[in-house]
JSON list of C-alpha atoms in Angstrom, two decimals:
[
{"chain": "A", "resi": 600, "resn": "UNK", "atom": "CA", "xyz": [-14.39, 29.20, 36.64]},
{"chain": "A", "resi": 601, "resn": "UNK", "atom": "CA", "xyz": [-17.17, 27.26, 34.86]},
{"chain": "A", "resi": 602, "resn": "UNK", "atom": "CA", "xyz": [-16.70, 28.83, 31.57]},
{"chain": "A", "resi": 603, "resn": "UNK", "atom": "CA", "xyz": [-12.91, 28.57, 31.72]},
{"chain": "A", "resi": 604, "resn": "UNK", "atom": "CA", "xyz": [-13.21, 24.81, 32.44]},
{"chain": "A", "resi": 605, "resn": "UNK", "atom": "CA", "xyz": [-15.33, 24.41, 29.33]},
{"chain": "A", "resi": 606, "resn": "UNK", "atom": "CA", "xyz": [-12.76, 25.98, 27.25]},
{"chain": "A", "resi": 607, "resn": "UNK", "atom": "CA", "xyz": [-9.89, 23.62, 28.41]},
{"chain": "A", "resi": 608, "resn": "UNK", "atom": "CA", "xyz": [-9.43, 20.40, 26.97]},
{"chain": "A", "resi": 609, "resn": "UNK", "atom": "CA", "xyz": [-9.53, 17.32, 29.55]},
{"chain": "A", "resi": 610, "resn": "UNK", "atom": "CA", "xyz": [-6.47, 15.06, 29.59]},
{"chain": "A", "resi": 611, "resn": "UNK", "atom": "CA", "xyz": [-8.75, 12.55, 28.02]},
{"chain": "A", "resi": 612, "resn": "UNK", "atom": "CA", "xyz": [-9.44, 14.90, 25.21]},
{"chain": "A", "resi": 613, "resn": "UNK", "atom": "CA", "xyz": [-5.66, 15.64, 24.83]},
{"chain": "A", "resi": 614, "resn": "UNK", "atom": "CA", "xyz": [-4.67, 12.03, 24.62]},
{"chain": "A", "resi": 615, "resn": "UNK", "atom": "CA", "xyz": [-7.47, 11.25, 22.29]},
{"chain": "A", "resi": 616, "resn": "UNK", "atom": "CA", "xyz": [-6.31, 14.14, 20.02]},
{"chain": "A", "resi": 617, "resn": "UNK", "atom": "CA", "xyz": [-2.84, 12.62, 19.97]},
{"chain": "A", "resi": 618, "resn": "UNK", "atom": "CA", "xyz": [-3.71, 9.21, 19.19]},
{"chain": "A", "resi": 619, "resn": "UNK", "atom": "CA", "xyz": [-6.20, 10.17, 16.41]},
{"chain": "A", "resi": 620, "resn": "UNK", "atom": "CA", "xyz": [-3.64, 12.66, 14.82]},
{"chain": "A", "resi": 621, "resn": "UNK", "atom": "CA", "xyz": [-1.22, 9.78, 14.82]},
{"chain": "A", "resi": 622, "resn": "UNK", "atom": "CA", "xyz": [-3.67, 7.24, 13.31]},
{"chain": "A", "resi": 623, "resn": "UNK", "atom": "CA", "xyz": [-4.77, 10.00, 10.77]},
{"chain": "A", "resi": 624, "resn": "UNK", "atom": "CA", "xyz": [-1.21, 10.54, 9.58]},
{"chain": "A", "resi": 625, "resn": "UNK", "atom": "CA", "xyz": [0.08, 6.86, 9.70]},
{"chain": "A", "resi": 626, "resn": "UNK", "atom": "CA", "xyz": [-2.89, 5.30, 7.73]},
{"chain": "A", "resi": 627, "resn": "UNK", "atom": "CA", "xyz": [-2.23, 7.51, 4.41]},
{"chain": "A", "resi": 628, "resn": "UNK", "atom": "CA", "xyz": [1.55, 7.01, 4.22]},
{"chain": "A", "resi": 629, "resn": "UNK", "atom": "CA", "xyz": [1.46, 3.84, 2.37]},
{"chain": "A", "resi": 630, "resn": "UNK", "atom": "CA", "xyz": [-1.39, 4.48, -0.16]},
{"chain": "A", "resi": 631, "resn": "UNK", "atom": "CA", "xyz": [0.27, 7.97, -1.07]},
{"chain": "A", "resi": 632, "resn": "UNK", "atom": "CA", "xyz": [3.75, 6.75, -1.41]},
{"chain": "A", "resi": 633, "resn": "UNK", "atom": "CA", "xyz": [3.91, 7.79, -4.93]},
{"chain": "A", "resi": 634, "resn": "UNK", "atom": "CA", "xyz": [3.74, 11.36, -4.10]},
{"chain": "A", "resi": 635, "resn": "UNK", "atom": "CA", "xyz": [7.24, 11.25, -2.87]},
{"chain": "A", "resi": 636, "resn": "UNK", "atom": "CA", "xyz": [8.71, 8.07, -4.25]},
{"chain": "A", "resi": 637, "resn": "UNK", "atom": "CA", "xyz": [7.46, 7.98, -7.74]},
{"chain": "A", "resi": 638, "resn": "UNK", "atom": "CA", "xyz": [10.56, 6.94, -9.58]},
{"chain": "A", "resi": 639, "resn": "UNK", "atom": "CA", "xyz": [11.51, 4.49, -6.98]},
{"chain": "A", "resi": 640, "resn": "UNK", "atom": "CA", "xyz": [8.16, 2.93, -6.95]},
{"chain": "A", "resi": 641, "resn": "UNK", "atom": "CA", "xyz": [8.36, 2.34, -10.83]},
{"chain": "A", "resi": 642, "resn": "UNK", "atom": "CA", "xyz": [11.85, 0.91, -10.41]},
{"chain": "A", "resi": 643, "resn": "UNK", "atom": "CA", "xyz": [11.25, -1.40, -7.47]},
{"chain": "A", "resi": 644, "resn": "UNK", "atom": "CA", "xyz": [7.99, -2.87, -8.67]},
{"chain": "A", "resi": 645, "resn": "UNK", "atom": "CA", "xyz": [8.86, -2.87, -12.33]},
{"chain": "A", "resi": 646, "resn": "UNK", "atom": "CA", "xyz": [5.81, -0.67, -13.29]},
{"chain": "A", "resi": 647, "resn": "UNK", "atom": "CA", "xyz": [5.14, 1.78, -15.99]},
{"chain": "A", "resi": 648, "resn": "UNK", "atom": "CA", "xyz": [3.34, 5.27, -15.60]},
{"chain": "A", "resi": 649, "resn": "UNK", "atom": "CA", "xyz": [0.06, 3.67, -16.83]},
{"chain": "A", "resi": 650, "resn": "UNK", "atom": "CA", "xyz": [0.01, 0.67, -14.48]},
{"chain": "A", "resi": 651, "resn": "UNK", "atom": "CA", "xyz": [0.85, 2.97, -11.37]},
{"chain": "A", "resi": 652, "resn": "UNK", "atom": "CA", "xyz": [-1.99, 5.19, -12.49]},
{"chain": "A", "resi": 653, "resn": "UNK", "atom": "CA", "xyz": [-4.32, 2.24, -12.64]},
{"chain": "A", "resi": 654, "resn": "UNK", "atom": "CA", "xyz": [-3.22, 1.40, -9.07]},
{"chain": "A", "resi": 655, "resn": "UNK", "atom": "CA", "xyz": [-4.00, 5.00, -7.85]},
{"chain": "A", "resi": 656, "resn": "UNK", "atom": "CA", "xyz": [-7.17, 4.99, -9.76]},
{"chain": "A", "resi": 657, "resn": "UNK", "atom": "CA", "xyz": [-8.43, 1.80, -8.07]},
{"chain": "A", "resi": 658, "resn": "UNK", "atom": "CA", "xyz": [-7.45, 3.31, -4.48]},
{"chain": "A", "resi": 659, "resn": "UNK", "atom": "CA", "xyz": [-9.26, 6.66, -5.46]},
{"chain": "A", "resi": 660, "resn": "UNK", "atom": "CA", "xyz": [-12.43, 4.86, -6.81]},
{"chain": "A", "resi": 661, "resn": "UNK", "atom": "CA", "xyz": [-12.99, 2.65, -3.94]},
{"chain": "A", "resi": 662, "resn": "UNK", "atom": "CA", "xyz": [-12.10, 5.51, -1.31]},
{"chain": "A", "resi": 663, "resn": "UNK", "atom": "CA", "xyz": [-14.85, 7.66, -2.97]},
{"chain": "A", "resi": 664, "resn": "UNK", "atom": "CA", "xyz": [-17.55, 4.68, -3.14]},
{"chain": "A", "resi": 665, "resn": "UNK", "atom": "CA", "xyz": [-17.00, 3.75, 0.58]},
{"chain": "A", "resi": 666, "resn": "UNK", "atom": "CA", "xyz": [-17.20, 7.26, 2.14]},
{"chain": "A", "resi": 667, "resn": "UNK", "atom": "CA", "xyz": [-20.81, 7.23, 2.57]},
{"chain": "A", "resi": 668, "resn": "UNK", "atom": "CA", "xyz": [-21.12, 3.41, 3.85]},
{"chain": "A", "resi": 669, "resn": "UNK", "atom": "CA", "xyz": [-18.38, 4.43, 6.12]},
{"chain": "A", "resi": 670, "resn": "UNK", "atom": "CA", "xyz": [-20.88, 6.77, 8.12]},
{"chain": "A", "resi": 671, "resn": "UNK", "atom": "CA", "xyz": [-23.38, 3.98, 8.35]},
{"chain": "A", "resi": 672, "resn": "UNK", "atom": "CA", "xyz": [-20.46, 1.62, 9.77]},
{"chain": "A", "resi": 673, "resn": "UNK", "atom": "CA", "xyz": [-19.34, 4.26, 12.22]},
{"chain": "A", "resi": 674, "resn": "UNK", "atom": "CA", "xyz": [-23.04, 4.88, 13.65]},
{"chain": "A", "resi": 675, "resn": "UNK", "atom": "CA", "xyz": [-23.29, 0.83, 14.37]},
{"chain": "A", "resi": 676, "resn": "UNK", "atom": "CA", "xyz": [-19.95, -0.30, 15.56]},
{"chain": "A", "resi": 677, "resn": "UNK", "atom": "CA", "xyz": [-17.22, 0.66, 18.00]},
{"chain": "A", "resi": 678, "resn": "UNK", "atom": "CA", "xyz": [-14.95, 3.56, 16.64]},
{"chain": "A", "resi": 679, "resn": "UNK", "atom": "CA", "xyz": [-12.05, 2.16, 18.55]},
{"chain": "A", "resi": 680, "resn": "UNK", "atom": "CA", "xyz": [-12.46, -1.33, 16.99]},
{"chain": "A", "resi": 681, "resn": "UNK", "atom": "CA", "xyz": [-12.89, 0.08, 13.40]},
{"chain": "A", "resi": 682, "resn": "UNK", "atom": "CA", "xyz": [-9.86, 2.27, 13.77]},
{"chain": "A", "resi": 683, "resn": "UNK", "atom": "CA", "xyz": [-7.67, -0.49, 15.04]},
{"chain": "A", "resi": 684, "resn": "UNK", "atom": "CA", "xyz": [-8.77, -2.77, 12.38]},
{"chain": "A", "resi": 685, "resn": "UNK", "atom": "CA", "xyz": [-8.24, -0.13, 9.71]},
{"chain": "A", "resi": 686, "resn": "UNK", "atom": "CA", "xyz": [-4.61, 0.59, 10.94]},
{"chain": "A", "resi": 687, "resn": "UNK", "atom": "CA", "xyz": [-3.71, -3.12, 11.41]},
{"chain": "A", "resi": 688, "resn": "UNK", "atom": "CA", "xyz": [-5.09, -3.83, 8.07]},
{"chain": "A", "resi": 689, "resn": "UNK", "atom": "CA", "xyz": [-3.13, -1.34, 6.43]},
{"chain": "A", "resi": 690, "resn": "UNK", "atom": "CA", "xyz": [-0.08, -2.45, 8.03]},
{"chain": "A", "resi": 691, "resn": "UNK", "atom": "CA", "xyz": [-0.70, -6.07, 6.96]},
{"chain": "A", "resi": 692, "resn": "UNK", "atom": "CA", "xyz": [-1.06, -4.95, 3.44]},
{"chain": "A", "resi": 693, "resn": "UNK", "atom": "CA", "xyz": [1.90, -2.90, 3.67]},
{"chain": "A", "resi": 694, "resn": "UNK", "atom": "CA", "xyz": [3.99, -5.62, 4.92]},
{"chain": "A", "resi": 695, "resn": "UNK", "atom": "CA", "xyz": [2.91, -7.63, 1.77]},
{"chain": "A", "resi": 696, "resn": "UNK", "atom": "CA", "xyz": [3.69, -4.72, -0.23]},
{"chain": "A", "resi": 697, "resn": "UNK", "atom": "CA", "xyz": [7.04, -4.59, 1.04]},
{"chain": "A", "resi": 698, "resn": "UNK", "atom": "CA", "xyz": [8.00, -7.91, -0.50]},
{"chain": "A", "resi": 699, "resn": "UNK", "atom": "CA", "xyz": [7.43, -6.13, -3.94]},
{"chain": "A", "resi": 700, "resn": "UNK", "atom": "CA", "xyz": [4.81, -8.48, -5.29]},
{"chain": "A", "resi": 701, "resn": "UNK", "atom": "CA", "xyz": [3.28, -8.66, -8.93]},
{"chain": "A", "resi": 702, "resn": "UNK", "atom": "CA", "xyz": [1.01, -6.29, -10.37]},
{"chain": "A", "resi": 703, "resn": "UNK", "atom": "CA", "xyz": [-2.05, -8.43, -9.71]},
{"chain": "A", "resi": 704, "resn": "UNK", "atom": "CA", "xyz": [-1.34, -8.43, -6.04]},
{"chain": "A", "resi": 705, "resn": "UNK", "atom": "CA", "xyz": [-0.68, -4.89, -5.89]},
{"chain": "A", "resi": 706, "resn": "UNK", "atom": "CA", "xyz": [-4.14, -4.40, -7.37]},
{"chain": "A", "resi": 707, "resn": "UNK", "atom": "CA", "xyz": [-5.72, -6.33, -4.26]},
{"chain": "A", "resi": 708, "resn": "UNK", "atom": "CA", "xyz": [-3.50, -4.11, -1.92]},
{"chain": "A", "resi": 709, "resn": "UNK", "atom": "CA", "xyz": [-4.46, -0.86, -3.28]},
{"chain": "A", "resi": 710, "resn": "UNK", "atom": "CA", "xyz": [-7.99, -1.89, -3.41]},
{"chain": "A", "resi": 711, "resn": "UNK", "atom": "CA", "xyz": [-7.67, -2.85, 0.38]},
{"chain": "A", "resi": 712, "resn": "UNK", "atom": "CA", "xyz": [-6.15, 0.39, 1.33]},
{"chain": "A", "resi": 713, "resn": "UNK", "atom": "CA", "xyz": [-8.98, 2.19, -0.59]},
{"chain": "A", "resi": 714, "resn": "UNK", "atom": "CA", "xyz": [-11.61, 0.27, 1.64]},
{"chain": "A", "resi": 715, "resn": "UNK", "atom": "CA", "xyz": [-9.58, 0.56, 4.98]},
{"chain": "A", "resi": 716, "resn": "UNK", "atom": "CA", "xyz": [-8.94, 4.36, 4.64]},
{"chain": "A", "resi": 717, "resn": "UNK", "atom": "CA", "xyz": [-12.68, 5.10, 4.10]},
{"chain": "A", "resi": 718, "resn": "UNK", "atom": "CA", "xyz": [-15.16, 2.50, 5.08]},
{"chain": "A", "resi": 719, "resn": "UNK", "atom": "CA", "xyz": [-13.78, 1.57, 8.47]},
{"chain": "A", "resi": 720, "resn": "UNK", "atom": "CA", "xyz": [-11.50, 4.56, 9.04]},
{"chain": "A", "resi": 721, "resn": "UNK", "atom": "CA", "xyz": [-12.44, 8.07, 8.01]},
{"chain": "A", "resi": 722, "resn": "UNK", "atom": "CA", "xyz": [-15.93, 8.27, 9.64]},
{"chain": "A", "resi": 723, "resn": "UNK", "atom": "CA", "xyz": [-14.86, 6.46, 12.73]},
{"chain": "A", "resi": 724, "resn": "UNK", "atom": "CA", "xyz": [-12.13, 8.96, 13.15]},
{"chain": "A", "resi": 725, "resn": "UNK", "atom": "CA", "xyz": [-14.55, 11.92, 12.91]},
{"chain": "A", "resi": 726, "resn": "UNK", "atom": "CA", "xyz": [-16.95, 10.15, 15.26]},
{"chain": "A", "resi": 727, "resn": "UNK", "atom": "CA", "xyz": [-14.11, 9.45, 17.98]},
{"chain": "A", "resi": 728, "resn": "UNK", "atom": "CA", "xyz": [-12.94, 13.05, 17.66]},
{"chain": "A", "resi": 729, "resn": "UNK", "atom": "CA", "xyz": [-16.32, 14.26, 18.15]},
{"chain": "A", "resi": 730, "resn": "UNK", "atom": "CA", "xyz": [-16.78, 12.34, 21.35]},
{"chain": "A", "resi": 731, "resn": "UNK", "atom": "CA", "xyz": [-13.70, 13.77, 23.11]},
{"chain": "A", "resi": 732, "resn": "UNK", "atom": "CA", "xyz": [-15.45, 16.80, 24.40]},
{"chain": "A", "resi": 733, "resn": "UNK", "atom": "CA", "xyz": [-18.97, 18.60, 24.64]},
{"chain": "A", "resi": 734, "resn": "UNK", "atom": "CA", "xyz": [-20.47, 20.58, 21.88]},
{"chain": "A", "resi": 735, "resn": "UNK", "atom": "CA", "xyz": [-18.78, 23.85, 22.94]},
{"chain": "A", "resi": 736, "resn": "UNK", "atom": "CA", "xyz": [-15.28, 22.44, 22.03]},
{"chain": "A", "resi": 737, "resn": "UNK", "atom": "CA", "xyz": [-16.22, 20.61, 18.72]},
{"chain": "A", "resi": 738, "resn": "UNK", "atom": "CA", "xyz": [-14.74, 23.32, 16.58]},
{"chain": "A", "resi": 739, "resn": "UNK", "atom": "CA", "xyz": [-11.48, 23.46, 18.58]},
{"chain": "A", "resi": 740, "resn": "UNK", "atom": "CA", "xyz": [-11.19, 19.79, 18.73]},
{"chain": "A", "resi": 741, "resn": "UNK", "atom": "CA", "xyz": [-11.40, 19.27, 15.01]},
{"chain": "A", "resi": 742, "resn": "UNK", "atom": "CA", "xyz": [-8.88, 22.02, 14.43]},
{"chain": "A", "resi": 743, "resn": "UNK", "atom": "CA", "xyz": [-6.63, 20.59, 16.96]},
{"chain": "A", "resi": 744, "resn": "UNK", "atom": "CA", "xyz": [-7.02, 17.03, 15.48]},
{"chain": "A", "resi": 745, "resn": "UNK", "atom": "CA", "xyz": [-6.31, 18.26, 11.81]},
{"chain": "A", "resi": 746, "resn": "UNK", "atom": "CA", "xyz": [-3.39, 20.52, 13.08]},
{"chain": "A", "resi": 747, "resn": "UNK", "atom": "CA", "xyz": [-1.82, 17.36, 14.55]},
{"chain": "A", "resi": 748, "resn": "UNK", "atom": "CA", "xyz": [-2.41, 15.28, 12.00]},
{"chain": "A", "resi": 749, "resn": "UNK", "atom": "CA", "xyz": [-0.49, 17.68, 9.54]},
{"chain": "A", "resi": 750, "resn": "UNK", "atom": "CA", "xyz": [2.25, 18.29, 11.96]},
{"chain": "A", "resi": 751, "resn": "UNK", "atom": "CA", "xyz": [2.73, 14.51, 12.38]},
{"chain": "A", "resi": 752, "resn": "UNK", "atom": "CA", "xyz": [2.41, 13.76, 8.82]},
{"chain": "A", "resi": 753, "resn": "UNK", "atom": "CA", "xyz": [5.18, 16.11, 7.96]},
{"chain": "A", "resi": 754, "resn": "UNK", "atom": "CA", "xyz": [7.42, 14.83, 10.92]},
{"chain": "A", "resi": 755, "resn": "UNK", "atom": "CA", "xyz": [6.99, 11.31, 9.70]},
{"chain": "A", "resi": 756, "resn": "UNK", "atom": "CA", "xyz": [7.58, 12.26, 6.03]},
{"chain": "A", "resi": 757, "resn": "UNK", "atom": "CA", "xyz": [10.89, 13.71, 7.00]},
{"chain": "A", "resi": 758, "resn": "UNK", "atom": "CA", "xyz": [11.88, 10.87, 9.00]},
{"chain": "A", "resi": 759, "resn": "UNK", "atom": "CA", "xyz": [11.08, 8.26, 6.38]},
{"chain": "A", "resi": 760, "resn": "UNK", "atom": "CA", "xyz": [12.74, 10.24, 3.66]},
{"chain": "A", "resi": 761, "resn": "UNK", "atom": "CA", "xyz": [15.86, 10.31, 5.76]},
{"chain": "A", "resi": 762, "resn": "UNK", "atom": "CA", "xyz": [15.67, 6.48, 5.92]},
{"chain": "A", "resi": 763, "resn": "UNK", "atom": "CA", "xyz": [15.18, 6.43, 2.20]},
{"chain": "A", "resi": 764, "resn": "UNK", "atom": "CA", "xyz": [18.14, 8.78, 1.48]},
{"chain": "A", "resi": 765, "resn": "UNK", "atom": "CA", "xyz": [20.59, 7.18, 3.91]},
{"chain": "A", "resi": 766, "resn": "UNK", "atom": "CA", "xyz": [20.02, 3.67, 2.36]},
{"chain": "A", "resi": 767, "resn": "UNK", "atom": "CA", "xyz": [20.98, 4.94, -1.04]},
{"chain": "A", "resi": 768, "resn": "UNK", "atom": "CA", "xyz": [17.59, 5.82, -2.57]},
{"chain": "A", "resi": 769, "resn": "UNK", "atom": "CA", "xyz": [17.36, 2.52, -4.34]},
{"chain": "A", "resi": 770, "resn": "UNK", "atom": "CA", "xyz": [15.16, -0.53, -4.13]},
{"chain": "A", "resi": 771, "resn": "UNK", "atom": "CA", "xyz": [16.35, -1.56, -0.38]},
{"chain": "A", "resi": 772, "resn": "UNK", "atom": "CA", "xyz": [15.87, 2.05, 0.61]},
{"chain": "A", "resi": 773, "resn": "UNK", "atom": "CA", "xyz": [12.33, 1.93, -0.47]},
{"chain": "A", "resi": 774, "resn": "UNK", "atom": "CA", "xyz": [11.60, -1.45, 1.19]},
{"chain": "A", "resi": 775, "resn": "UNK", "atom": "CA", "xyz": [12.91, 0.00, 4.59]},
{"chain": "A", "resi": 776, "resn": "UNK", "atom": "CA", "xyz": [11.04, 3.07, 3.91]},
{"chain": "A", "resi": 777, "resn": "UNK", "atom": "CA", "xyz": [7.85, 0.91, 3.52]},
{"chain": "A", "resi": 778, "resn": "UNK", "atom": "CA", "xyz": [8.67, -1.21, 6.48]},
{"chain": "A", "resi": 779, "resn": "UNK", "atom": "CA", "xyz": [9.06, 1.84, 8.67]},
{"chain": "A", "resi": 780, "resn": "UNK", "atom": "CA", "xyz": [5.64, 3.07, 7.53]},
{"chain": "A", "resi": 781, "resn": "UNK", "atom": "CA", "xyz": [4.31, -0.45, 8.37]},
{"chain": "A", "resi": 782, "resn": "UNK", "atom": "CA", "xyz": [5.65, -0.08, 11.89]},
{"chain": "A", "resi": 783, "resn": "UNK", "atom": "CA", "xyz": [4.26, 3.18, 12.39]},
{"chain": "A", "resi": 784, "resn": "UNK", "atom": "CA", "xyz": [0.71, 1.84, 11.29]},
{"chain": "A", "resi": 785, "resn": "UNK", "atom": "CA", "xyz": [0.92, -1.07, 13.85]},
{"chain": "A", "resi": 786, "resn": "UNK", "atom": "CA", "xyz": [2.17, 1.43, 16.70]},
{"chain": "A", "resi": 787, "resn": "UNK", "atom": "CA", "xyz": [-0.97, 3.57, 15.97]},
{"chain": "A", "resi": 788, "resn": "UNK", "atom": "CA", "xyz": [-3.06, 0.39, 16.14]},
{"chain": "A", "resi": 789, "resn": "UNK", "atom": "CA", "xyz": [-1.72, -0.50, 19.46]},
{"chain": "A", "resi": 790, "resn": "UNK", "atom": "CA", "xyz": [-2.00, 3.01, 20.84]},
{"chain": "A", "resi": 791, "resn": "UNK", "atom": "CA", "xyz": [-5.80, 3.05, 19.51]},
{"chain": "A", "resi": 792, "resn": "UNK", "atom": "CA", "xyz": [-6.85, -0.03, 20.77]},
{"chain": "A", "resi": 793, "resn": "UNK", "atom": "CA", "xyz": [-5.33, 0.34, 24.41]},
{"chain": "A", "resi": 794, "resn": "UNK", "atom": "CA", "xyz": [-5.64, 3.91, 25.10]},
{"chain": "A", "resi": 795, "resn": "UNK", "atom": "CA", "xyz": [-8.49, 5.29, 22.94]},
{"chain": "A", "resi": 796, "resn": "UNK", "atom": "CA", "xyz": [-11.96, 5.22, 24.52]},
{"chain": "A", "resi": 797, "resn": "UNK", "atom": "CA", "xyz": [-15.21, 4.87, 22.52]},
{"chain": "A", "resi": 798, "resn": "UNK", "atom": "CA", "xyz": [-17.03, 8.15, 22.26]},
{"chain": "A", "resi": 799, "resn": "UNK", "atom": "CA", "xyz": [-20.12, 8.54, 24.21]},
{"chain": "A", "resi": 800, "resn": "UNK", "atom": "CA", "xyz": [-22.81, 10.93, 23.18]},
{"chain": "A", "resi": 801, "resn": "UNK", "atom": "CA", "xyz": [-25.96, 11.97, 25.12]},
{"chain": "A", "resi": 802, "resn": "UNK", "atom": "CA", "xyz": [-29.22, 10.77, 23.51]},
{"chain": "A", "resi": 803, "resn": "UNK", "atom": "CA", "xyz": [-31.65, 13.44, 22.68]},
{"chain": "A", "resi": 804, "resn": "UNK", "atom": "CA", "xyz": [-35.37, 13.28, 21.75]},
{"chain": "A", "resi": 805, "resn": "UNK", "atom": "CA", "xyz": [-37.49, 15.98, 20.15]}
]
């Protein structure tokens, strides 16, 4: 019976997996819009291929730079607060993005997304996921988290693509698609703030 209880996820762990899976799916929707809406982005924002490449390059460079400092942040600050800030911040930038600002503003937005998805999010999500269960469950926890993230990413992608298609696949369709993604970010932020508990790890000494 004892070994069986160790293999089952607690209700707290299941809720945490669902919240983190939603958060992990939601936060990357806006920065990676180009993978599904490339031509629509060029049209709506009056960009050429080089400019969109610059924007994604800025996002990618900052994402890479801030991975390591993100681990330092996660060790010193509340994972729940870091995740909420990341999701809400991504949503705020997305709301600005939905107004179709100029190229300079887009540089700021993509740079902000690069920081928020790594410095304050990724390591905090990993830490929160690891705190959902004992050491014996770590492998299954992360498999469940990544599996849930993949499923939710697919579901959300189909739902937002339906919005874009039904609204004519033009500028207004893209605007409403972006707004839908912004709403998902804010919903994930609310669930994270109110229902995700900060992980607690037992301290050990050698």
